[in-house]
Amino acid sequence: QVQLVESGGGVVQPGRSLRLSCAASGFAFSDYTMHWVRQAPGKGLEWVAVISSDGNSKYYAESVKGRFTISRDNSKNTVTLSVRVNSLKREDTAVYYCARGSDGYNPDCFDSWGQGTLVSVSS
Amino acid sequence: DIQMTQSPSTLSASVGDRVTITCRASQTISSWLAWYQQKPGKAPKLLIYKGSSLESGVPSRFSGSGSGTEFTLTISSLQPDDFATYYCQQYNSYSLSFGPGTKVDIK
């Protein structure tokens, strides 16, 4: 079955860099768009970024544009979200979910989700 | 960007009740609307896509309707497992966006 496992979260100081990873299994990874969605503590869901199945198209939420970078390695079935050095803000504190785009639509909704990884930006 | 709103923000109901949640988009999104259920400490789960299509494995008591700018999620007979927060999401265009959520709790 579809499995998405995020890693890389933890306590990070403001201004430091961050790299989150999502390992996918149970499906043909290279056929699907992949997304990151986040949820601040006690708040709603916020879409962060998407990468196309071949990695050539990427879109970002305005709140992270220029600071976050999404990438993927189809040979390793992984998708990564990186934050530039000196870019992390306290308001980036959230649970970050990796999600699979639903088949056949562009843009798309999210038909499978990981369990999430908590990022806490604090000095 | 497309803004999504939901009403009510909180809904108190009893097992067996018919429950309806409304979602509105700030501009037309055709039928590119999904509904998710989220329980505390868990990832969201897709219930409905393309406005009214039921995701595989989701009980038939869940249904979606609407197009354009106004959509509804209906639970025909609320079950104990349905107490959760529900979010709508538009995927008509980037930037993708969610509604603020509707919490369904026990009356």
mmCIF file with all atom_site columns, C-alpha atoms in Angstrom:
data_model
loop_
_atom_site.group_PDB
_atom_site.id
_atom_site.type_symbol
_atom_site.label_atom_id
_atom_site.label_alt_id
_atom_site.label_comp_id
_atom_site.label_asym_id
_atom_site.label_entity_id
_atom_site.label_seq_id
_atom_site.pdbx_PDB_ins_code
_atom_site.Cartn_x
_atom_site.Cartn_y
_atom_site.Cartn_z
_atom_site.occupancy
_atom_site.B_iso_or_equiv
_atom_site.pdbx_formal_charge
_atom_site.auth_seq_id
_atom_site.auth_comp_id
_atom_site.auth_asym_id
_atom_site.auth_atom_id
_atom_site.pdbx_PDB_model_num
ATOM 1   C CA . GLN A 1 1   ? 0.000   0.000  0.000   1.00 0.00 ? 1   GLN A CA 1
ATOM 2   C CA . VAL A 1 2   ? 1.006   3.635  -0.385  1.00 0.00 ? 2   VAL A CA 1
ATOM 3   C CA . GLN A 1 3   ? 3.404   4.776  2.316   1.00 0.00 ? 3   GLN A CA 1
ATOM 4   C CA . LEU A 1 4   ? 4.930   8.215  2.825   1.00 0.00 ? 4   LEU A CA 1
ATOM 5   C CA . VAL A 1 5   ? 7.416   8.715  5.664   1.00 0.00 ? 5   VAL A CA 1
ATOM 6   C CA . GLU A 1 6   ? 8.714   12.175 6.518   1.00 0.00 ? 6   GLU A CA 1
ATOM 7   C CA . SER A 1 7   ? 11.914  12.895 8.410   1.00 0.00 ? 7   SER A CA 1
ATOM 8   C CA . GLY A 1 8   ? 14.165  15.807 9.289   1.00 0.00 ? 8   GLY A CA 1
ATOM 9   C CA . GLY A 1 9   ? 11.997  17.755 11.713  1.00 0.00 ? 9   GLY A CA 1
ATOM 10  C CA . GLY A 1 10  ? 13.024  18.994 15.115  1.00 0.00 ? 10  GLY A CA 1
ATOM 11  C CA . VAL A 1 11  ? 13.922  22.193 16.945  1.00 0.00 ? 11  VAL A CA 1
ATOM 12  C CA . VAL A 1 12  ? 15.724  24.653 14.688  1.00 0.00 ? 12  VAL A CA 1
ATOM 13  C CA . GLN A 1 13  ? 16.978  28.134 15.498  1.00 0.00 ? 13  GLN A CA 1
ATOM 14  C CA . PRO A 1 14  ? 15.641  31.086 13.492  1.00 0.00 ? 14  PRO A CA 1
ATOM 15  C CA . GLY A 1 15  ? 17.913  31.842 10.565  1.00 0.00 ? 15  GLY A CA 1
ATOM 16  C CA . ARG A 1 16  ? 19.261  28.325 10.304  1.00 0.00 ? 16  ARG A CA 1
ATOM 17  C CA . SER A 1 17  ? 18.647  25.985 7.374   1.00 0.00 ? 17  SER A CA 1
ATOM 18  C CA . LEU A 1 18  ? 16.401  22.938 7.262   1.00 0.00 ? 18  LEU A CA 1
ATOM 19  C CA . ARG A 1 19  ? 15.975  19.903 5.061   1.00 0.00 ? 19  ARG A CA 1
ATOM 20  C CA . LEU A 1 20  ? 12.914  17.697 5.248   1.00 0.00 ? 20  LEU A CA 1
ATOM 21  C CA . SER A 1 21  ? 12.709  14.391 3.401   1.00 0.00 ? 21  SER A CA 1
ATOM 22  C CA . CYS A 1 22  ? 9.832   12.133 2.423   1.00 0.00 ? 22  CYS A CA 1
ATOM 23  C CA . ALA A 1 23  ? 10.427  8.500  1.488   1.00 0.00 ? 23  ALA A CA 1
ATOM 24  C CA . ALA A 1 24  ? 7.724   6.991  -0.705  1.00 0.00 ? 24  ALA A CA 1
ATOM 25  C CA . SER A 1 25  ? 6.860   3.352  -1.291  1.00 0.00 ? 25  SER A CA 1
ATOM 26  C CA . GLY A 1 26  ? 4.026   1.175  -2.533  1.00 0.00 ? 26  GLY A CA 1
ATOM 27  C CA . PHE A 1 27  ? 3.347   3.025  -5.785  1.00 0.00 ? 27  PHE A CA 1
ATOM 28  C CA . ALA A 1 28  ? 5.037   4.183  -9.005  1.00 0.00 ? 28  ALA A CA 1
ATOM 29  C CA . PHE A 1 29  ? 6.607   7.294  -7.497  1.00 0.00 ? 29  PHE A CA 1
ATOM 30  C CA . SER A 1 30  ? 7.819   8.773  -10.795 1.00 0.00 ? 30  SER A CA 1
ATOM 31  C CA . ASP A 1 31  ? 4.216   8.930  -12.097 1.00 0.00 ? 31  ASP A CA 1
ATOM 32  C CA . TYR A 1 32  ? 2.904   11.303 -9.422  1.00 0.00 ? 32  TYR A CA 1
ATOM 33  C CA . THR A 1 33  ? 3.192   14.934 -8.446  1.00 0.00 ? 33  THR A CA 1
ATOM 34  C CA . MET A 1 34  ? 4.237   15.398 -4.828  1.00 0.00 ? 34  MET A CA 1
ATOM 35  C CA . HIS A 1 35  ? 3.337   18.150 -2.379  1.00 0.00 ? 35  HIS A CA 1
ATOM 36  C CA . TRP A 1 36  ? 4.260   19.534 1.010   1.00 0.00 ? 36  TRP A CA 1
ATOM 37  C CA . VAL A 1 37  ? 1.445   20.811 3.241   1.00 0.00 ? 37  VAL A CA 1
ATOM 38  C CA . ARG A 1 38  ? 1.957   22.258 6.713   1.00 0.00 ? 38  ARG A CA 1
ATOM 39  C CA . GLN A 1 39  ? -0.133  22.863 9.799   1.00 0.00 ? 39  GLN A CA 1
ATOM 40  C CA . ALA A 1 40  ? 0.869   25.283 12.534  1.00 0.00 ? 40  ALA A CA 1
ATOM 41  C CA . PRO A 1 41  ? -0.009  24.165 16.084  1.00 0.00 ? 41  PRO A CA 1
ATOM 42  C CA . GLY A 1 42  ? -3.770  24.420 16.595  1.00 0.00 ? 42  GLY A CA 1
ATOM 43  C CA . LYS A 1 43  ? -4.294  25.928 13.139  1.00 0.00 ? 43  LYS A CA 1
ATOM 44  C CA . GLY A 1 44  ? -5.580  24.847 9.737   1.00 0.00 ? 44  GLY A CA 1
ATOM 45  C CA . LEU A 1 45  ? -3.855  23.351 6.736   1.00 0.00 ? 45  LEU A CA 1
ATOM 46  C CA . GLU A 1 46  ? -1.589  25.393 4.459   1.00 0.00 ? 46  GLU A CA 1
ATOM 47  C CA . TRP A 1 47  ? -0.312  24.158 1.108   1.00 0.00 ? 47  TRP A CA 1
ATOM 48  C CA . VAL A 1 48  ? 3.440   24.831 0.759   1.00 0.00 ? 48  VAL A CA 1
ATOM 49  C CA . ALA A 1 49  ? 4.817   23.509 -2.523  1.00 0.00 ? 49  ALA A CA 1
ATOM 50  C CA . VAL A 1 50  ? 4.391   21.033 -5.379  1.00 0.00 ? 50  VAL A CA 1
ATOM 51  C CA . ILE A 1 51  ? 6.759   19.323 -7.780  1.00 0.00 ? 51  ILE A CA 1
ATOM 52  C CA . SER A 1 52  ? 5.705   17.620 -10.999 1.00 0.00 ? 52  SER A CA 1
ATOM 53  C CA . SER A 1 53  ? 6.324   13.930 -11.628 1.00 0.00 ? 53  SER A CA 1
ATOM 54  C CA . ASP A 1 54  ? 9.432   14.646 -13.724 1.00 0.00 ? 54  ASP A CA 1
ATOM 55  C CA . GLY A 1 55  ? 10.664  17.398 -11.421 1.00 0.00 ? 55  GLY A CA 1
ATOM 56  C CA . ASN A 1 56  ? 10.543  20.075 -14.112 1.00 0.00 ? 56  ASN A CA 1
ATOM 57  C CA . SER A 1 57  ? 7.630   22.137 -12.730 1.00 0.00 ? 57  SER A CA 1
ATOM 58  C CA . LYS A 1 58  ? 7.469   23.565 -9.246  1.00 0.00 ? 58  LYS A CA 1
ATOM 59  C CA . TYR A 1 59  ? 5.059   25.962 -7.543  1.00 0.00 ? 59  TYR A CA 1
ATOM 60  C CA . TYR A 1 60  ? 5.217   27.541 -4.119  1.00 0.00 ? 60  TYR A CA 1
ATOM 61  C CA . ALA A 1 61  ? 2.923   29.311 -1.696  1.00 0.00 ? 61  ALA A CA 1
ATOM 62  C CA . GLU A 1 62  ? 3.638   33.042 -1.506  1.00 0.00 ? 62  GLU A CA 1
ATOM 63  C CA . SER A 1 63  ? 4.563   32.661 2.173   1.00 0.00 ? 63  SER A CA 1
ATOM 64  C CA . VAL A 1 64  ? 7.580   30.458 1.336   1.00 0.00 ? 64  VAL A CA 1
ATOM 65  C CA . LYS A 1 65  ? 8.524   31.602 -2.170  1.00 0.00 ? 65  LYS A CA 1
ATOM 66  C CA . GLY A 1 66  ? 12.215  32.419 -2.404  1.00 0.00 ? 66  GLY A CA 1
ATOM 67  C CA . ARG A 1 67  ? 12.963  30.687 0.901   1.00 0.00 ? 67  ARG A CA 1
ATOM 68  C CA . PHE A 1 68  ? 11.881  27.056 0.379   1.00 0.00 ? 68  PHE A CA 1
ATOM 69  C CA . THR A 1 69  ? 12.933  24.698 -2.413  1.00 0.00 ? 69  THR A CA 1
ATOM 70  C CA . ILE A 1 70  ? 11.205  21.458 -3.353  1.00 0.00 ? 70  ILE A CA 1
ATOM 71  C CA . SER A 1 71  ? 13.097  18.720 -5.183  1.00 0.00 ? 71  SER A CA 1
ATOM 72  C CA . ARG A 1 72  ? 12.787  15.015 -5.897  1.00 0.00 ? 72  ARG A CA 1
ATOM 73  C CA . ASP A 1 73  ? 14.921  12.003 -6.744  1.00 0.00 ? 73  ASP A CA 1
ATOM 74  C CA . ASN A 1 74  ? 12.899  9.493  -8.733  1.00 0.00 ? 74  ASN A CA 1
ATOM 75  C CA . SER A 1 75  ? 15.716  6.932  -8.510  1.00 0.00 ? 75  SER A CA 1
ATOM 76  C CA . LYS A 1 76  ? 15.417  6.956  -4.713  1.00 0.00 ? 76  LYS A CA 1
ATOM 77  C CA . ASN A 1 77  ? 11.649  7.622  -4.413  1.00 0.00 ? 77  ASN A CA 1
ATOM 78  C CA . THR A 1 78  ? 12.211  10.685 -2.267  1.00 0.00 ? 78  THR A CA 1
ATOM 79  C CA . VAL A 1 79  ? 10.970  14.254 -2.212  1.00 0.00 ? 79  VAL A CA 1
ATOM 80  C CA . THR A 1 80  ? 12.754  16.965 -0.247  1.00 0.00 ? 80  THR A CA 1
ATOM 81  C CA . LEU A 1 81  ? 11.875  20.388 1.104   1.00 0.00 ? 81  LEU A CA 1
ATOM 82  C CA . SER A 1 82  ? 14.853  22.628 1.809   1.00 0.00 ? 82  SER A CA 1
ATOM 83  C CA . VAL A 1 83  ? 14.959  25.999 3.500   1.00 0.00 ? 83  VAL A CA 1
ATOM 84  C CA . ARG A 1 84  ? 17.707  28.446 2.614   1.00 0.00 ? 84  ARG A CA 1
ATOM 85  C CA . VAL A 1 85  ? 20.239  29.461 5.212   1.00 0.00 ? 85  VAL A CA 1
ATOM 86  C CA . ASN A 1 86  ? 19.033  32.522 7.168   1.00 0.00 ? 86  ASN A CA 1
ATOM 87  C CA . SER A 1 87  ? 15.484  32.045 5.855   1.00 0.00 ? 87  SER A CA 1
ATOM 88  C CA . LEU A 1 88  ? 13.705  30.100 8.588   1.00 0.00 ? 88  LEU A CA 1
ATOM 89  C CA . LYS A 1 89  ? 11.196  32.153 10.578  1.00 0.00 ? 89  LYS A CA 1
ATOM 90  C CA . ARG A 1 90  ? 9.298   31.449 13.791  1.00 0.00 ? 90  ARG A CA 1
ATOM 91  C CA . GLU A 1 91  ? 6.068   31.376 11.768  1.00 0.00 ? 91  GLU A CA 1
ATOM 92  C CA . ASP A 1 92  ? 7.404   28.344 9.899   1.00 0.00 ? 92  ASP A CA 1
ATOM 93  C CA . THR A 1 93  ? 6.780   26.299 13.039  1.00 0.00 ? 93  THR A CA 1
ATOM 94  C CA . ALA A 1 94  ? 4.373   23.553 11.967  1.00 0.00 ? 94  ALA A CA 1
ATOM 95  C CA . VAL A 1 95  ? 3.838   19.902 11.268  1.00 0.00 ? 95  VAL A CA 1
ATOM 96  C CA . TYR A 1 96  ? 4.992   19.340 7.701   1.00 0.00 ? 96  TYR A CA 1
ATOM 97  C CA . TYR A 1 97  ? 3.161   16.679 5.704   1.00 0.00 ? 97  TYR A CA 1
ATOM 98  C CA . CYS A 1 98  ? 4.282   15.061 2.489   1.00 0.00 ? 98  CYS A CA 1
ATOM 99  C CA . ALA A 1 99  ? 1.291   14.298 0.256   1.00 0.00 ? 99  ALA A CA 1
ATOM 100 C CA . ARG A 1 100 ? 0.772   12.556 -3.063  1.00 0.00 ? 100 ARG A CA 1
ATOM 101 C CA . GLY A 1 101 ? -1.107  14.352 -5.796  1.00 0.00 ? 101 GLY A CA 1
ATOM 102 C CA . SER A 1 102 ? -4.188  12.561 -7.035  1.00 0.00 ? 102 SER A CA 1
ATOM 103 C CA . ASP A 1 103 ? -3.848  10.797 -10.369 1.00 0.00 ? 103 ASP A CA 1
ATOM 104 C CA . GLY A 1 104 ? -4.843  12.552 -13.543 1.00 0.00 ? 104 GLY A CA 1
ATOM 105 C CA . TYR A 1 105 ? -5.378  16.125 -12.417 1.00 0.00 ? 105 TYR A CA 1
ATOM 106 C CA . ASN A 1 106 ? -3.221  19.236 -12.600 1.00 0.00 ? 106 ASN A CA 1
ATOM 107 C CA . PRO A 1 107 ? -3.452  21.017 -10.242 1.00 0.00 ? 107 PRO A CA 1
ATOM 108 C CA . ASP A 1 108 ? -4.559  18.231 -7.974  1.00 0.00 ? 108 ASP A CA 1
ATOM 109 C CA . CYS A 1 109 ? -5.787  17.283 -4.540  1.00 0.00 ? 109 CYS A CA 1
ATOM 110 C CA . PHE A 1 110 ? -4.026  14.951 -2.114  1.00 0.00 ? 110 PHE A CA 1
ATOM 111 C CA . ASP A 1 111 ? -4.978  11.296 -1.994  1.00 0.00 ? 111 ASP A CA 1
ATOM 112 C CA . SER A 1 112 ? -2.297  10.005 0.383   1.00 0.00 ? 112 SER A CA 1
ATOM 113 C CA . TRP A 1 113 ? -0.483  11.681 3.264   1.00 0.00 ? 113 TRP A CA 1
ATOM 114 C CA . GLY A 1 114 ? 2.479   10.935 5.470   1.00 0.00 ? 114 GLY A CA 1
ATOM 115 C CA . GLN A 1 115 ? 2.273   11.064 9.254   1.00 0.00 ? 115 GLN A CA 1
ATOM 116 C CA . GLY A 1 116 ? 3.995   14.452 9.351   1.00 0.00 ? 116 GLY A CA 1
ATOM 117 C CA . THR A 1 117 ? 7.182   15.792 10.912  1.00 0.00 ? 117 THR A CA 1
ATOM 118 C CA . LEU A 1 118 ? 7.167   18.638 13.432  1.00 0.00 ? 118 LEU A CA 1
ATOM 119 C CA . VAL A 1 119 ? 9.417   21.623 12.846  1.00 0.00 ? 119 VAL A CA 1
ATOM 120 C CA . SER A 1 120 ? 9.764   24.019 15.769  1.00 0.00 ? 120 SER A CA 1
ATOM 121 C CA . VAL A 1 121 ? 11.614  27.248 15.067  1.00 0.00 ? 121 VAL A CA 1
ATOM 122 C CA . SER A 1 122 ? 12.889  28.546 18.363  1.00 0.00 ? 122 SER A CA 1
ATOM 123 C CA . SER A 1 123 ? 16.000  30.071 19.860  1.00 0.00 ? 123 SER A CA 1
ATOM 124 C CA . ASP B 2 1   ? -5.244  33.789 -5.113  1.00 0.00 ? 1   ASP B CA 1
ATOM 125 C CA . ILE B 2 2   ? -8.493  31.981 -4.362  1.00 0.00 ? 2   ILE B CA 1
ATOM 126 C CA . GLN B 2 3   ? -9.782  32.330 -0.797  1.00 0.00 ? 3   GLN B CA 1
ATOM 127 C CA . MET B 2 4   ? -11.879 29.573 0.748   1.00 0.00 ? 4   MET B CA 1
ATOM 128 C CA . THR B 2 5   ? -14.403 30.004 3.555   1.00 0.00 ? 5   THR B CA 1
ATOM 129 C CA . GLN B 2 6   ? -16.356 27.397 5.515   1.00 0.00 ? 6   GLN B CA 1
ATOM 130 C CA . SER B 2 7   ? -19.431 27.521 7.692   1.00 0.00 ? 7   SER B CA 1
ATOM 131 C CA . PRO B 2 8   ? -20.061 26.821 10.422  1.00 0.00 ? 8   PRO B CA 1
ATOM 132 C CA . SER B 2 9   ? -16.664 26.863 12.152  1.00 0.00 ? 9   SER B CA 1
ATOM 133 C CA . THR B 2 10  ? -17.988 24.497 14.812  1.00 0.00 ? 10  THR B CA 1
ATOM 134 C CA . LEU B 2 11  ? -20.958 22.174 14.679  1.00 0.00 ? 11  LEU B CA 1
ATOM 135 C CA . SER B 2 12  ? -22.386 20.238 17.611  1.00 0.00 ? 12  SER B CA 1
ATOM 136 C CA . ALA B 2 13  ? -24.357 17.159 16.621  1.00 0.00 ? 13  ALA B CA 1
ATOM 137 C CA . SER B 2 14  ? -25.543 13.776 17.856  1.00 0.00 ? 14  SER B CA 1
ATOM 138 C CA . VAL B 2 15  ? -25.022 10.306 16.473  1.00 0.00 ? 15  VAL B CA 1
ATOM 139 C CA . GLY B 2 16  ? -27.567 9.738  13.723  1.00 0.00 ? 16  GLY B CA 1
ATOM 140 C CA . ASP B 2 17  ? -27.909 13.418 12.796  1.00 0.00 ? 17  ASP B CA 1
ATOM 141 C CA . ARG B 2 18  ? -27.705 14.658 9.227   1.00 0.00 ? 18  ARG B CA 1
ATOM 142 C CA . VAL B 2 19  ? -24.847 17.146 9.028   1.00 0.00 ? 19  VAL B CA 1
ATOM 143 C CA . THR B 2 20  ? -24.125 19.695 6.308   1.00 0.00 ? 20  THR B CA 1
ATOM 144 C CA . ILE B 2 21  ? -20.988 21.835 5.969   1.00 0.00 ? 21  ILE B CA 1
ATOM 145 C CA . THR B 2 22  ? -20.720 24.647 3.432   1.00 0.00 ? 22  THR B CA 1
ATOM 146 C CA . CYS B 2 23  ? -17.604 25.790 1.591   1.00 0.00 ? 23  CYS B CA 1
ATOM 147 C CA . ARG B 2 24  ? -17.382 28.893 -0.590  1.00 0.00 ? 24  ARG B CA 1
ATOM 148 C CA . ALA B 2 25  ? -14.682 30.007 -3.014  1.00 0.00 ? 25  ALA B CA 1
ATOM 149 C CA . SER B 2 26  ? -13.833 33.645 -3.720  1.00 0.00 ? 26  SER B CA 1
ATOM 150 C CA . GLN B 2 27  ? -14.052 32.933 -7.458  1.00 0.00 ? 27  GLN B CA 1
ATOM 151 C CA . THR B 2 28  ? -15.366 30.116 -9.587  1.00 0.00 ? 28  THR B CA 1
ATOM 152 C CA . ILE B 2 29  ? -13.440 26.845 -9.328  1.00 0.00 ? 29  ILE B CA 1
ATOM 153 C CA . SER B 2 30  ? -15.720 24.676 -11.479 1.00 0.00 ? 30  SER B CA 1
ATOM 154 C CA . SER B 2 31  ? -15.835 21.339 -9.588  1.00 0.00 ? 31  SER B CA 1
ATOM 155 C CA . TRP B 2 32  ? -12.184 21.350 -8.490  1.00 0.00 ? 32  TRP B CA 1
ATOM 156 C CA . LEU B 2 33  ? -13.002 20.943 -4.832  1.00 0.00 ? 33  LEU B CA 1
ATOM 157 C CA . ALA B 2 34  ? -11.919 18.281 -2.346  1.00 0.00 ? 34  ALA B CA 1
ATOM 158 C CA . TRP B 2 35  ? -13.010 17.499 1.209   1.00 0.00 ? 35  TRP B CA 1
ATOM 159 C CA . TYR B 2 36  ? -10.780 16.053 3.939   1.00 0.00 ? 36  TYR B CA 1
ATOM 160 C CA . GLN B 2 37  ? -11.370 14.686 7.416   1.00 0.00 ? 37  GLN B CA 1
ATOM 161 C CA . GLN B 2 38  ? -8.733  15.188 10.106  1.00 0.00 ? 38  GLN B CA 1
ATOM 162 C CA . LYS B 2 39  ? -8.664  13.728 13.602  1.00 0.00 ? 39  LYS B CA 1
ATOM 163 C CA . PRO B 2 40  ? -6.402  15.113 16.365  1.00 0.00 ? 40  PRO B CA 1
ATOM 164 C CA . GLY B 2 41  ? -2.754  14.179 15.891  1.00 0.00 ? 41  GLY B CA 1
ATOM 165 C CA . LYS B 2 42  ? -3.430  12.497 12.558  1.00 0.00 ? 42  LYS B CA 1
ATOM 166 C CA . ALA B 2 43  ? -2.907  13.361 8.916   1.00 0.00 ? 43  ALA B CA 1
ATOM 167 C CA . PRO B 2 44  ? -5.909  14.480 6.878   1.00 0.00 ? 44  PRO B CA 1
ATOM 168 C CA . LYS B 2 45  ? -7.817  11.879 4.881   1.00 0.00 ? 45  LYS B CA 1
ATOM 169 C CA . LEU B 2 46  ? -9.343  12.512 1.459   1.00 0.00 ? 46  LEU B CA 1
ATOM 170 C CA . LEU B 2 47  ? -13.120 11.976 1.431   1.00 0.00 ? 47  LEU B CA 1
ATOM 171 C CA . ILE B 2 48  ? -14.451 13.660 -1.715  1.00 0.00 ? 48  ILE B CA 1
ATOM 172 C CA . TYR B 2 49  ? -12.753 14.912 -4.868  1.00 0.00 ? 49  TYR B CA 1
ATOM 173 C CA . LYS B 2 50  ? -13.974 16.789 -7.935  1.00 0.00 ? 50  LYS B CA 1
ATOM 174 C CA . GLY B 2 51  ? -16.824 18.197 -5.896  1.00 0.00 ? 51  GLY B CA 1
ATOM 175 C CA . SER B 2 52  ? -18.872 15.017 -5.579  1.00 0.00 ? 52  SER B CA 1
ATOM 176 C CA . SER B 2 53  ? -16.744 11.930 -6.272  1.00 0.00 ? 53  SER B CA 1
ATOM 177 C CA . LEU B 2 54  ? -16.370 9.614  -3.293  1.00 0.00 ? 54  LEU B CA 1
ATOM 178 C CA . GLU B 2 55  ? -12.803 8.448  -2.631  1.00 0.00 ? 55  GLU B CA 1
ATOM 179 C CA . SER B 2 56  ? -12.364 4.698  -2.603  1.00 0.00 ? 56  SER B CA 1
ATOM 180 C CA . GLY B 2 57  ? -13.023 3.177  0.802   1.00 0.00 ? 57  GLY B CA 1
ATOM 181 C CA . VAL B 2 58  ? -14.954 6.164  2.170   1.00 0.00 ? 58  VAL B CA 1
ATOM 182 C CA . PRO B 2 59  ? -18.393 5.283  3.585   1.00 0.00 ? 59  PRO B CA 1
ATOM 183 C CA . SER B 2 60  ? -21.361 6.198  1.413   1.00 0.00 ? 60  SER B CA 1
ATOM 184 C CA . ARG B 2 61  ? -22.876 8.337  4.190   1.00 0.00 ? 61  ARG B CA 1
ATOM 185 C CA . PHE B 2 62  ? -20.462 11.035 3.003   1.00 0.00 ? 62  PHE B CA 1
ATOM 186 C CA . SER B 2 63  ? -21.484 12.998 -0.066  1.00 0.00 ? 63  SER B CA 1
ATOM 187 C CA . GLY B 2 64  ? -20.443 16.211 -1.760  1.00 0.00 ? 64  GLY B CA 1
ATOM 188 C CA . SER B 2 65  ? -22.259 18.587 -4.060  1.00 0.00 ? 65  SER B CA 1
ATOM 189 C CA . GLY B 2 66  ? -21.916 21.956 -5.712  1.00 0.00 ? 66  GLY B CA 1
ATOM 190 C CA . SER B 2 67  ? -19.951 23.702 -8.429  1.00 0.00 ? 67  SER B CA 1
ATOM 191 C CA . GLY B 2 68  ? -18.727 27.173 -9.218  1.00 0.00 ? 68  GLY B CA 1
ATOM 192 C CA . THR B 2 69  ? -18.309 28.916 -5.880  1.00 0.00 ? 69  THR B CA 1
ATOM 193 C CA . GLU B 2 70  ? -20.571 27.049 -3.433  1.00 0.00 ? 70  GLU B CA 1
ATOM 194 C CA . PHE B 2 71  ? -20.138 23.485 -2.211  1.00 0.00 ? 71  PHE B CA 1
ATOM 195 C CA . THR B 2 72  ? -21.515 21.270 0.529   1.00 0.00 ? 72  THR B CA 1
ATOM 196 C CA . LEU B 2 73  ? -20.339 18.185 2.382   1.00 0.00 ? 73  LEU B CA 1
ATOM 197 C CA . THR B 2 74  ? -23.155 16.096 3.855   1.00 0.00 ? 74  THR B CA 1
ATOM 198 C CA . ILE B 2 75  ? -22.944 13.263 6.342   1.00 0.00 ? 75  ILE B CA 1
ATOM 199 C CA . SER B 2 76  ? -26.296 11.502 6.097   1.00 0.00 ? 76  SER B CA 1
ATOM 200 C CA . SER B 2 77  ? -26.209 9.825  9.511   1.00 0.00 ? 77  SER B CA 1
ATOM 201 C CA . LEU B 2 78  ? -23.389 10.884 11.822  1.00 0.00 ? 78  LEU B CA 1
ATOM 202 C CA . GLN B 2 79  ? -21.410 8.018  13.320  1.00 0.00 ? 79  GLN B CA 1
ATOM 203 C CA . PRO B 2 80  ? -19.097 8.070  16.381  1.00 0.00 ? 80  PRO B CA 1
ATOM 204 C CA . ASP B 2 81  ? -16.053 7.832  14.096  1.00 0.00 ? 81  ASP B CA 1
ATOM 205 C CA . ASP B 2 82  ? -17.090 11.021 12.254  1.00 0.00 ? 82  ASP B CA 1
ATOM 206 C CA . PHE B 2 83  ? -16.347 13.471 15.063  1.00 0.00 ? 83  PHE B CA 1
ATOM 207 C CA . ALA B 2 84  ? -13.406 15.335 13.544  1.00 0.00 ? 84  ALA B CA 1
ATOM 208 C CA . THR B 2 85  ? -12.441 18.509 11.694  1.00 0.00 ? 85  THR B CA 1
ATOM 209 C CA . TYR B 2 86  ? -13.351 18.830 8.028   1.00 0.00 ? 86  TYR B CA 1
ATOM 210 C CA . TYR B 2 87  ? -11.519 20.946 5.463   1.00 0.00 ? 87  TYR B CA 1
ATOM 211 C CA . CYS B 2 88  ? -12.356 21.882 1.896   1.00 0.00 ? 88  CYS B CA 1
ATOM 212 C CA . GLN B 2 89  ? -9.574  22.547 -0.636  1.00 0.00 ? 89  GLN B CA 1
ATOM 213 C CA . GLN B 2 90  ? -9.639  24.084 -4.095  1.00 0.00 ? 90  GLN B CA 1
ATOM 214 C CA . TYR B 2 91  ? -7.410  22.781 -6.853  1.00 0.00 ? 91  TYR B CA 1
ATOM 215 C CA . ASN B 2 92  ? -8.593  24.947 -9.704  1.00 0.00 ? 92  ASN B CA 1
ATOM 216 C CA . SER B 2 93  ? -5.338  26.885 -9.760  1.00 0.00 ? 93  SER B CA 1
ATOM 217 C CA . TYR B 2 94  ? -2.107  27.470 -7.887  1.00 0.00 ? 94  TYR B CA 1
ATOM 218 C CA . SER B 2 95  ? -1.734  28.596 -5.173  1.00 0.00 ? 95  SER B CA 1
ATOM 219 C CA . LEU B 2 96  ? -3.788  25.677 -3.759  1.00 0.00 ? 96  LEU B CA 1
ATOM 220 C CA . SER B 2 97  ? -5.842  26.707 -0.752  1.00 0.00 ? 97  SER B CA 1
ATOM 221 C CA . PHE B 2 98  ? -7.842  25.210 2.095   1.00 0.00 ? 98  PHE B CA 1
ATOM 222 C CA . GLY B 2 99  ? -10.840 26.436 4.008   1.00 0.00 ? 99  GLY B CA 1
ATOM 223 C CA . PRO B 2 100 ? -10.316 27.217 7.716   1.00 0.00 ? 100 PRO B CA 1
ATOM 224 C CA . GLY B 2 101 ? -12.013 23.995 8.819   1.00 0.00 ? 101 GLY B CA 1
ATOM 225 C CA . THR B 2 102 ? -15.252 22.910 10.505  1.00 0.00 ? 102 THR B CA 1
ATOM 226 C CA . LYS B 2 103 ? -15.008 21.032 13.777  1.00 0.00 ? 103 LYS B CA 1
ATOM 227 C CA . VAL B 2 104 ? -17.813 18.525 14.331  1.00 0.00 ? 104 VAL B CA 1
ATOM 228 C CA . ASP B 2 105 ? -18.146 17.693 17.994  1.00 0.00 ? 105 ASP B CA 1
ATOM 229 C CA . ILE B 2 106 ? -20.514 15.788 20.227  1.00 0.00 ? 106 ILE B CA 1
ATOM 230 C CA . LYS B 2 107 ? -23.684 17.576 21.312  1.00 0.00 ? 107 LYS B CA 1
#
